[in-house]
Short mmCIF file of C-alpha atoms in Angstrom, two decimals:
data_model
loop_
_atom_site.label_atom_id
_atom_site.label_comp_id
_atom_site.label_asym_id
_atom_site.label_seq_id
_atom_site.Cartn_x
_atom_site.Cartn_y
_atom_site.Cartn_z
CA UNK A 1 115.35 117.02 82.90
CA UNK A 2 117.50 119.77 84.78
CA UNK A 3 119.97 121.24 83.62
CA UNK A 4 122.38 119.00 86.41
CA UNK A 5 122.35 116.03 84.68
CA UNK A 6 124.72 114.42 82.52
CA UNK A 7 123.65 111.97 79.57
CA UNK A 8 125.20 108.64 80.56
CA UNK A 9 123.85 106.12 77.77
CA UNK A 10 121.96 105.77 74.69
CA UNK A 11 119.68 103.10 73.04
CA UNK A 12 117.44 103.13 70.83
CA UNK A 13 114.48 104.24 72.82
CA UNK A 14 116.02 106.77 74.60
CA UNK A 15 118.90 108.42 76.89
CA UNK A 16 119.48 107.82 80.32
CA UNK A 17 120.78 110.74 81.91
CA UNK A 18 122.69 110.60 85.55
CA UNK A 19 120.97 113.39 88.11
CA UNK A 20 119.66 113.80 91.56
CA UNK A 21 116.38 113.82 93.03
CA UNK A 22 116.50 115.63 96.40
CA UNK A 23 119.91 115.11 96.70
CA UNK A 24 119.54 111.23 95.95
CA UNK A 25 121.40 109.77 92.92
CA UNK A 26 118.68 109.51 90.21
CA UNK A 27 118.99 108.47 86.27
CA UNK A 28 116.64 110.12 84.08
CA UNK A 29 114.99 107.82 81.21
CA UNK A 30 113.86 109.72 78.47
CA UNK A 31 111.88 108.45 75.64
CA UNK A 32 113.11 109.55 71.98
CA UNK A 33 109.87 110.88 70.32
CA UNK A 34 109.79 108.82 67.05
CA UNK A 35 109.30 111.28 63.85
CA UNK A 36 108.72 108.94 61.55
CA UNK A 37 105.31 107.54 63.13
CA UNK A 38 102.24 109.48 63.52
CA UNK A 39 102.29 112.18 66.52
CA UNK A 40 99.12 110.57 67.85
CA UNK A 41 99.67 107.04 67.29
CA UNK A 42 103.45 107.61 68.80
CA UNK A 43 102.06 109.55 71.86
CA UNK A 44 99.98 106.61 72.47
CA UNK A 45 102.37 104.08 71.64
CA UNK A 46 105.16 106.15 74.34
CA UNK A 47 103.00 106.57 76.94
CA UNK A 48 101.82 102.58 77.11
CA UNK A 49 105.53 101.46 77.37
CA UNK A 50 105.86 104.00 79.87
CA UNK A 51 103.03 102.59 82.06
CA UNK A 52 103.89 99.03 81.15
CA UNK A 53 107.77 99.56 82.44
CA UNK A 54 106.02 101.29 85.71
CA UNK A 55 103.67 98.55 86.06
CA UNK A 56 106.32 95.96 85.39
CA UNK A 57 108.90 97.55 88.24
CA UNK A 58 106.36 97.97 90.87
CA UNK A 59 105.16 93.82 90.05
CA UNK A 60 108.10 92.72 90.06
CA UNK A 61 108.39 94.29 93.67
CA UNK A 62 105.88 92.89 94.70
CA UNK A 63 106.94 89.48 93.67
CA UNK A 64 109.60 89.76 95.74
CA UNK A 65 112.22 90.89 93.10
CA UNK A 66 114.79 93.94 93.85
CA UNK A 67 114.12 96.27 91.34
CA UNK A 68 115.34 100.11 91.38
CA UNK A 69 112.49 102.31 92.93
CA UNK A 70 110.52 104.79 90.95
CA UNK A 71 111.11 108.62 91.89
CA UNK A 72 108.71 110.21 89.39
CA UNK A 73 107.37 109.75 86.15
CA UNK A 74 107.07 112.18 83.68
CA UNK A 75 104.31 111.92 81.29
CA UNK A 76 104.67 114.69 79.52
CA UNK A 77 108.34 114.43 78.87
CA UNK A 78 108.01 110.31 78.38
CA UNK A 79 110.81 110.89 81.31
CA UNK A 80 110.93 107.78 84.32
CA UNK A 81 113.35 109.40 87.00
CA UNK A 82 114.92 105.94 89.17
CA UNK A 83 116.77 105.11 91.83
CA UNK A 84 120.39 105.18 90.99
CA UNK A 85 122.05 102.27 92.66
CA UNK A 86 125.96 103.24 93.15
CA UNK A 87 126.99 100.40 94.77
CA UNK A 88 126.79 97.62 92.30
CA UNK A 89 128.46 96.03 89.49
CA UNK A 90 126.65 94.96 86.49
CA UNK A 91 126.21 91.02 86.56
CA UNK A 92 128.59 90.91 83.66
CA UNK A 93 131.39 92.80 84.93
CA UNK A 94 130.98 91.06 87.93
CA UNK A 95 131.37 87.89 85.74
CA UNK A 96 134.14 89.35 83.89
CA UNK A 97 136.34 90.49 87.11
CA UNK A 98 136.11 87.00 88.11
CA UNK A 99 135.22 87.99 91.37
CA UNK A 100 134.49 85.27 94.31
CA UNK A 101 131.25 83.59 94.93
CA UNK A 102 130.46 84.05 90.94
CA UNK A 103 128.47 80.84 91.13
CA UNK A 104 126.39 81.57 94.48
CA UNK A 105 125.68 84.59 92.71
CA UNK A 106 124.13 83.47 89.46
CA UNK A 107 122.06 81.05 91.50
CA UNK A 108 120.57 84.38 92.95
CA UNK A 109 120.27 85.42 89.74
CA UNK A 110 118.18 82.43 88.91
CA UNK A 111 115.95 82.47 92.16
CA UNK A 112 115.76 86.04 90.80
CA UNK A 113 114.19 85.58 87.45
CA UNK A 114 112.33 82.47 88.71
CA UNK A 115 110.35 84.86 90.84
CA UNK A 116 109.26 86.87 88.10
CA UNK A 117 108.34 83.94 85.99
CA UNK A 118 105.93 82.05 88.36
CA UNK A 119 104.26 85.56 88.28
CA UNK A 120 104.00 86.26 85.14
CA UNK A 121 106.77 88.52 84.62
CA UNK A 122 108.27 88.90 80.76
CA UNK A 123 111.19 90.92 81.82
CA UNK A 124 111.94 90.89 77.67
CA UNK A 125 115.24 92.09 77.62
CA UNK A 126 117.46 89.69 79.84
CA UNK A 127 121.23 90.23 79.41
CA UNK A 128 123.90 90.35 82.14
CA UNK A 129 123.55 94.24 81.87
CA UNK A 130 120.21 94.17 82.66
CA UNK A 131 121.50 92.50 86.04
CA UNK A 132 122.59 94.22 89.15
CA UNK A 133 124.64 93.21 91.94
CA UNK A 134 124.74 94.59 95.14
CA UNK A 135 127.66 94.67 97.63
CA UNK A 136 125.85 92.25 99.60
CA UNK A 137 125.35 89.81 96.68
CA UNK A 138 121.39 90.96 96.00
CA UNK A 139 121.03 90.68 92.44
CA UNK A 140 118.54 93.94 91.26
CA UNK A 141 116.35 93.39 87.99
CA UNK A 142 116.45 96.67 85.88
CA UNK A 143 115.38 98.09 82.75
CA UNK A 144 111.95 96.53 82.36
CA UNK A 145 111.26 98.66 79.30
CA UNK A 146 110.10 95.78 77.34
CA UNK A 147 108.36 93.77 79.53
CA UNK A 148 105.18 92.29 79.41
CA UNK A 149 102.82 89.83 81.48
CA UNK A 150 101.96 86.35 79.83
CA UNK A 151 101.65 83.03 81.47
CA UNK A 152 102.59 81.35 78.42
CA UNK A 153 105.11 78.66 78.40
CA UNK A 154 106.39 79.83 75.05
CA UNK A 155 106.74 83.12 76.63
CA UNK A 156 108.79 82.07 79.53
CA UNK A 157 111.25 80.01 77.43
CA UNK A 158 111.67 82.68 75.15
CA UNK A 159 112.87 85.16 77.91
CA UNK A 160 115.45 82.22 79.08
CA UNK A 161 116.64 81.89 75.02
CA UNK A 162 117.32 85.45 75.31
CA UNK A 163 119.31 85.58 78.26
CA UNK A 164 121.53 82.03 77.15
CA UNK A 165 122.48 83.85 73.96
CA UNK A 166 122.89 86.91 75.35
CA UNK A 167 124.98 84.85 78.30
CA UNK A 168 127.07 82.47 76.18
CA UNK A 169 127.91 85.41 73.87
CA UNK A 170 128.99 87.71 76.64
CA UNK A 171 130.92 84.73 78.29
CA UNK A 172 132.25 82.27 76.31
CA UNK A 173 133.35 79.42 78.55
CA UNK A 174 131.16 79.88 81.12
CA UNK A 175 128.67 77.32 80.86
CA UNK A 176 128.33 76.34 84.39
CA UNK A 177 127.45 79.57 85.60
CA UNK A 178 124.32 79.65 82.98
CA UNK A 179 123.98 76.30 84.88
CA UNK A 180 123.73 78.03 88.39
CA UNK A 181 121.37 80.72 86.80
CA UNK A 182 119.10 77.64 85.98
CA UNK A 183 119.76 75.60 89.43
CA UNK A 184 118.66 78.86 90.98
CA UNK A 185 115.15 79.56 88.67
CA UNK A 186 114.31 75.89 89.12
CA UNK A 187 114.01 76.86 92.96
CA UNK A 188 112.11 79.34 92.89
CA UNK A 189 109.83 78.56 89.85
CA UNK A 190 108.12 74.65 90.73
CA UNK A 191 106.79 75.26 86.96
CA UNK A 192 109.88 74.78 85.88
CA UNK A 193 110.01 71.75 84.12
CA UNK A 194 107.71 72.57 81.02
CA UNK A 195 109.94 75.76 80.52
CA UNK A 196 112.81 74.00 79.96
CA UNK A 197 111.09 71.37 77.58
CA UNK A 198 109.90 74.56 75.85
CA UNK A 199 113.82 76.21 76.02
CA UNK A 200 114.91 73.02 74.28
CA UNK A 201 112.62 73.06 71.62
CA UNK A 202 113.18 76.95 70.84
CA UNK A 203 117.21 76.11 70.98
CA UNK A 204 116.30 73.98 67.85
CA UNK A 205 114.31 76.54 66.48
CA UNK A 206 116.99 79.00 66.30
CA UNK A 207 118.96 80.62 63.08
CA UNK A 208 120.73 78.08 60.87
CA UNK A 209 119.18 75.55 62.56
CA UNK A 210 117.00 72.60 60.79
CA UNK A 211 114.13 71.71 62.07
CA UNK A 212 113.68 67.90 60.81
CA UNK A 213 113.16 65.40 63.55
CA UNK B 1 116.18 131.20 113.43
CA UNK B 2 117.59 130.18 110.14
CA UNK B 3 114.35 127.07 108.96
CA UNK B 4 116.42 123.95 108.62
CA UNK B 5 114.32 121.63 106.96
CA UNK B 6 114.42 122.67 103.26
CA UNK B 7 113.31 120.02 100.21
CA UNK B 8 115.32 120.72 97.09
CA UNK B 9 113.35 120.28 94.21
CA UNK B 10 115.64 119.88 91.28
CA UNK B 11 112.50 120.00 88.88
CA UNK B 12 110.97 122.54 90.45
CA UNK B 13 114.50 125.13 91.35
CA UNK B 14 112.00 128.29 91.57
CA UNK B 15 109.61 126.96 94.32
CA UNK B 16 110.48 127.03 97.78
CA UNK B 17 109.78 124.19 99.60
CA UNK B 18 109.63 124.00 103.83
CA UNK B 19 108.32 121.12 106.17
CA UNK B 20 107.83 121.76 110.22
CA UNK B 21 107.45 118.76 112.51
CA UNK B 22 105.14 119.48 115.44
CA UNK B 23 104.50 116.97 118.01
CA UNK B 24 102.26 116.57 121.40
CA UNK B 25 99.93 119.19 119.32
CA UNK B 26 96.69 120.18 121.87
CA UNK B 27 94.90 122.51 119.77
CA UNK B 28 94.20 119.92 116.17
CA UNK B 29 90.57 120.79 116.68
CA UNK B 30 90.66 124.84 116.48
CA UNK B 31 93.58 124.15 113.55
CA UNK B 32 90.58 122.26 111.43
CA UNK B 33 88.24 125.63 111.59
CA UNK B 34 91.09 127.64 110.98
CA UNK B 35 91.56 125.39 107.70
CA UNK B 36 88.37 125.62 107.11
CA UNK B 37 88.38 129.00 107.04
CA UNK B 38 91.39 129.32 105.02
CA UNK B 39 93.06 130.92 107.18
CA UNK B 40 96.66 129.13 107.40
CA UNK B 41 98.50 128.97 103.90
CA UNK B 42 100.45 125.90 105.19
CA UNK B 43 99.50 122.36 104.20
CA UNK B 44 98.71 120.16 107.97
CA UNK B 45 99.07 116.66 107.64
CA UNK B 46 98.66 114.16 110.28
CA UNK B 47 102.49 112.52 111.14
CA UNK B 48 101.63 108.56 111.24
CA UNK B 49 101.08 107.80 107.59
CA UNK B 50 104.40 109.53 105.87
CA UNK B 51 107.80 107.78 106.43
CA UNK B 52 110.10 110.35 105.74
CA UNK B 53 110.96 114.08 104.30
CA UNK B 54 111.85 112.08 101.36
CA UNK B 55 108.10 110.67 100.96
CA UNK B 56 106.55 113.77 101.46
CA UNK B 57 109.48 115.03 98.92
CA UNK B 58 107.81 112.68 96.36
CA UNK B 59 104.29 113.62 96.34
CA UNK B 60 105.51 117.23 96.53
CA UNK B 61 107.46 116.73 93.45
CA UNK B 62 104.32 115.28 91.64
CA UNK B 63 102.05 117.86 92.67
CA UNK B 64 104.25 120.78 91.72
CA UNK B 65 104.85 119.07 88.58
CA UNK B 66 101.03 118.92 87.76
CA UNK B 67 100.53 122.26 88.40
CA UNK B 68 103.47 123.64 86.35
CA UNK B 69 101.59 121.58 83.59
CA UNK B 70 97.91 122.21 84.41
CA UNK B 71 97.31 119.18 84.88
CA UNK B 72 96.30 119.03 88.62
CA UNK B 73 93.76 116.86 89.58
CA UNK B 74 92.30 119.11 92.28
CA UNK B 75 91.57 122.75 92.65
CA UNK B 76 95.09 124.47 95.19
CA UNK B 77 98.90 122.76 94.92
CA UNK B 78 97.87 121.94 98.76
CA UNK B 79 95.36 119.53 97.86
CA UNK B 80 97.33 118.27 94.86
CA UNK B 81 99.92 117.14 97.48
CA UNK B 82 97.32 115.58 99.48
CA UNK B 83 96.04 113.73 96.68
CA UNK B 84 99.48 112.90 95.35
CA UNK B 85 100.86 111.41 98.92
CA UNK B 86 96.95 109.48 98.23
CA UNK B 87 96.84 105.99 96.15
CA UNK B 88 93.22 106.71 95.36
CA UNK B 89 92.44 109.40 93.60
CA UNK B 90 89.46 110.97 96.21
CA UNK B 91 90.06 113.80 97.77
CA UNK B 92 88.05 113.83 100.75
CA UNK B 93 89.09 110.04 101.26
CA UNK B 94 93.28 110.97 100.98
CA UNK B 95 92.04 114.09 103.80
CA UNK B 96 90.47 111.85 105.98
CA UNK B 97 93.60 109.59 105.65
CA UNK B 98 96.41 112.36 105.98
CA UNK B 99 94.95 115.41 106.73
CA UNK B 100 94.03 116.56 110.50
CA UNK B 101 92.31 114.72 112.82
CA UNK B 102 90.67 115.95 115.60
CA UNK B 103 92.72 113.93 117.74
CA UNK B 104 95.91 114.21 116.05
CA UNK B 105 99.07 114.92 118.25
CA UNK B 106 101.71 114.82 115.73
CA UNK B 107 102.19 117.15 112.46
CA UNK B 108 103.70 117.46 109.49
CA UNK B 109 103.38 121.38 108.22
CA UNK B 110 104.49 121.95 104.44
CA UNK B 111 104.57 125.38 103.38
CA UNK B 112 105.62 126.48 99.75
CA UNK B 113 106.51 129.87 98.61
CA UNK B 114 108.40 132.16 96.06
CA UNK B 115 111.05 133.10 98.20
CA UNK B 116 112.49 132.28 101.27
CA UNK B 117 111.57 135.23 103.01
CA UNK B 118 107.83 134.42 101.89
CA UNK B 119 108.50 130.37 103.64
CA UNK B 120 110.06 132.16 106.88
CA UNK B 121 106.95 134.06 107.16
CA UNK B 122 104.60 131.70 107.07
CA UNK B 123 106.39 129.62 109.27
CA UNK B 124 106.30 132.06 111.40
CA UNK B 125 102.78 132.76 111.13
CA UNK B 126 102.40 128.96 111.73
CA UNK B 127 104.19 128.54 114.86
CA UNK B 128 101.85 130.87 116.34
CA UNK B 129 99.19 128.73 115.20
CA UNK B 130 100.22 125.38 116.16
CA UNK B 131 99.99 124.65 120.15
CA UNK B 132 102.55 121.77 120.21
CA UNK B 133 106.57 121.44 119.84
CA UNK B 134 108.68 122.15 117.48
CA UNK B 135 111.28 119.57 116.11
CA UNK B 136 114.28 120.95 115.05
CA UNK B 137 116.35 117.88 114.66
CA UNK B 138 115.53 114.15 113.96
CA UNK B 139 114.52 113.46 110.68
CA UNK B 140 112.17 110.69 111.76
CA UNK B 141 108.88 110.95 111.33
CA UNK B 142 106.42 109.13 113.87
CA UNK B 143 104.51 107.12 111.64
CA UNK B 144 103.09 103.59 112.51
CA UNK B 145 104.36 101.37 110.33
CA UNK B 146 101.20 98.79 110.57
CA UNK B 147 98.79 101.55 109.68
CA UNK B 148 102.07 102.62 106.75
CA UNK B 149 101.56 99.01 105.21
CA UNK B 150 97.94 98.87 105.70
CA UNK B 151 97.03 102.58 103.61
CA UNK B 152 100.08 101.50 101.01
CA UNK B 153 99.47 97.95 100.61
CA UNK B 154 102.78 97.13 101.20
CA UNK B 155 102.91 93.24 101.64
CA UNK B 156 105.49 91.67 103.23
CA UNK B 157 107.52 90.64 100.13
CA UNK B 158 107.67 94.05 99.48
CA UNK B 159 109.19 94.92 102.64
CA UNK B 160 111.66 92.23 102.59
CA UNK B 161 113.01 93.31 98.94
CA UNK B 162 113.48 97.31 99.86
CA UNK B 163 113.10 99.93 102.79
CA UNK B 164 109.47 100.94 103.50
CA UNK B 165 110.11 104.61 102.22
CA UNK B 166 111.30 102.46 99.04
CA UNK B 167 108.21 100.68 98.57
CA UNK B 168 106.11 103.49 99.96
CA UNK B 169 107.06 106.05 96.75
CA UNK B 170 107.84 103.96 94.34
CA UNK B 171 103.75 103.62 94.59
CA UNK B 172 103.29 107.09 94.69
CA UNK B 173 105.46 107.91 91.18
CA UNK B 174 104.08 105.01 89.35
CA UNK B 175 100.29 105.96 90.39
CA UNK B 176 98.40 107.38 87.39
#
């Protein structure tokens, strides 16, 4: 990464650093090399998630899903250079601010991840940070990190349980714009139905919950 | 002249990087034997199958990188750029596709060097080479955008989520 960039964020995978590329606003993944695991095994291990998260962007492209474009990938430094999209608000702070057309918006959202769904898309880390929104209302899909492809119902459901928690944690009290995320995945996804069967029976799988019935 | 069309390269802040548009080019089949023969340093490309300066920017990028690791794919950085603006990973196939044809009118000239003065040379050198117009301004390249889709694969989902140069590199970074 040159010596331009500024580190912006850190998880636990790695830091995301804010650059250019020719000029272009860029962020810089990098992938933390793990100590503790075996240099092979966590060479191996990096590069696949690297691969999957490229694979995952460029399919959920061509599902029809806005996702950030790809500048360069890095193998050797586990380093994904990205698109940079300055003008957009996270899905949550949009949320937050209150701003207008919240609802038509999370139906977006919905179409969004319905998309991804009917083709196989995990996106495996849905929160409203993971969400975009551009100034024309286009919601963008990022961080794909942990995604994977299964055509499992289970699967599917699981991916919605994520994002409700992750939703109704973020946003108390806002129940009915979950409900527009759903109005809008039930559009674009005609599988729809079984998922939500399957959501239903995961909600009553969840901690602290009993499972008699 | 002071060359205008500079890529910056933030990976790569040593190398000098320089692209010259040509266009109503008569002489395409005397430029292949003079490639053949090795005899002009710059990288000729055919103008309908890259979008922009950002595209070729891209596979630039990649190839420089390879080399800077070792880990190029073909034998010169020229070729490397060839096979980098390339989905498939054939060399002669990603020529025939954007290298010179014999009746190619439009072209897209890269030429790399250490220094400026070693670019401005070249280009020099090139221009004398090249029986066709120079354009200075207009960062458009004349591609075709049916023949674009058809060598990327860009379907029309694609097209409707992002710009074409968008869907174009983001194909080029994440090929292995």
């Amino acid at each position: 990464v040159s010596t331009q960039s500024t580190g912006i964020k850190q998880g636990a995978e790695g830091r995301i650093y804010e650059t250019t590329f020719m000029g272009r606003p860029c962020l810089a993944k990098v992938r933390f090399k793990k100590a503790y695991r075996h240099p092979i095994l966590d060479e191996k291990l990096t590069q696949r998630r690297l691969t999957q998260e490229c694979r995952s962007i460029q399919k959920g492209r061509a599902l029809g899903v806005r996702t950030p474009t790809v500048y360069f990938v890095d193998q050797n430094s586990s380093t994904i250079y990205l698109e940079y999209l300055r003008d957009s608000i996270v899905l949550k702070d949009f949320i937050d601010q209150q701003s207008d057309g919240v609802v038509t918006v999370c139906e977006a959202v919905g179409r969004e991840l319905g998309k991804l769904h009917s083709g196989d898309l995990i996106h495996g880390d849905l929160t409203t940070s993971n969400i975009l929104i551009m100034t024309d209302g286009t919601p963008v899909i990022i961080d794909f990190g942990l995604s994977t492809t299964s055509a499992l119902v289970e699967d599917k459901g699981v991916d919605l349980y994520v994002l409700e928690k992750a939703f109704l944690s973020t946003h108390p009290s806002c129940e009915e714009l979950l409900e527009a995320i759903w109005v809008g995945y039930r559009k674009s996804y005609s599988l729809h139905k079984k998922i939500f069967v399957k959501l239903d029976e995961i909600r009553l799988r969840g901690r602290k919950r009993s499972m008699v019935g | 002249t002071r060359l205008l069309k500079w890529l910056q390269l933030e990976l790569h802040p040593s190398k000098h990087v320089h692209y010259t548009v040509f266009r109503e080019v008569t002489n395409a089949p005397s430029l292949l034997s003079l490639i053949k023969s090795g005899k002009c340093a710059s990288l000729l490309l055919d103008e309908s199958n890259i979008v922009s300066p950002f595209h070729l920017g891209v596979a630039i990028n990649k190839a420089l990188s390879a080399e800077a690791s070792g880990k190029m794919k073909s034998r010169s950085v020229m070729t490397e750029i060839v096979l980098c603006l390339s989905l498939v990973n054939g060399i002669s196939q990603s020529l025939n596709t954007f290298g010179l044809k014999p009746d190619t009118t439009g072209i897209v000239a890269v030429t790399l060097g250490e220094s400026e003065e070693e670019v401005q040379r070249q280009v020099d050198e090139l221009k004398g080479q090249v029986e066709g117009i120079v354009i200075a301004e207009d960062d458009r390249f004349g591609y075709v955008e049916s023949e674009v889709c058809r060598v990327y694969g860009v379907t029309k989902e694609e097209q409707l989520v992002d710009s074409l140069e968008g869907a174009v590199v983001i194909k080029i970074a994440t090929k292995i």
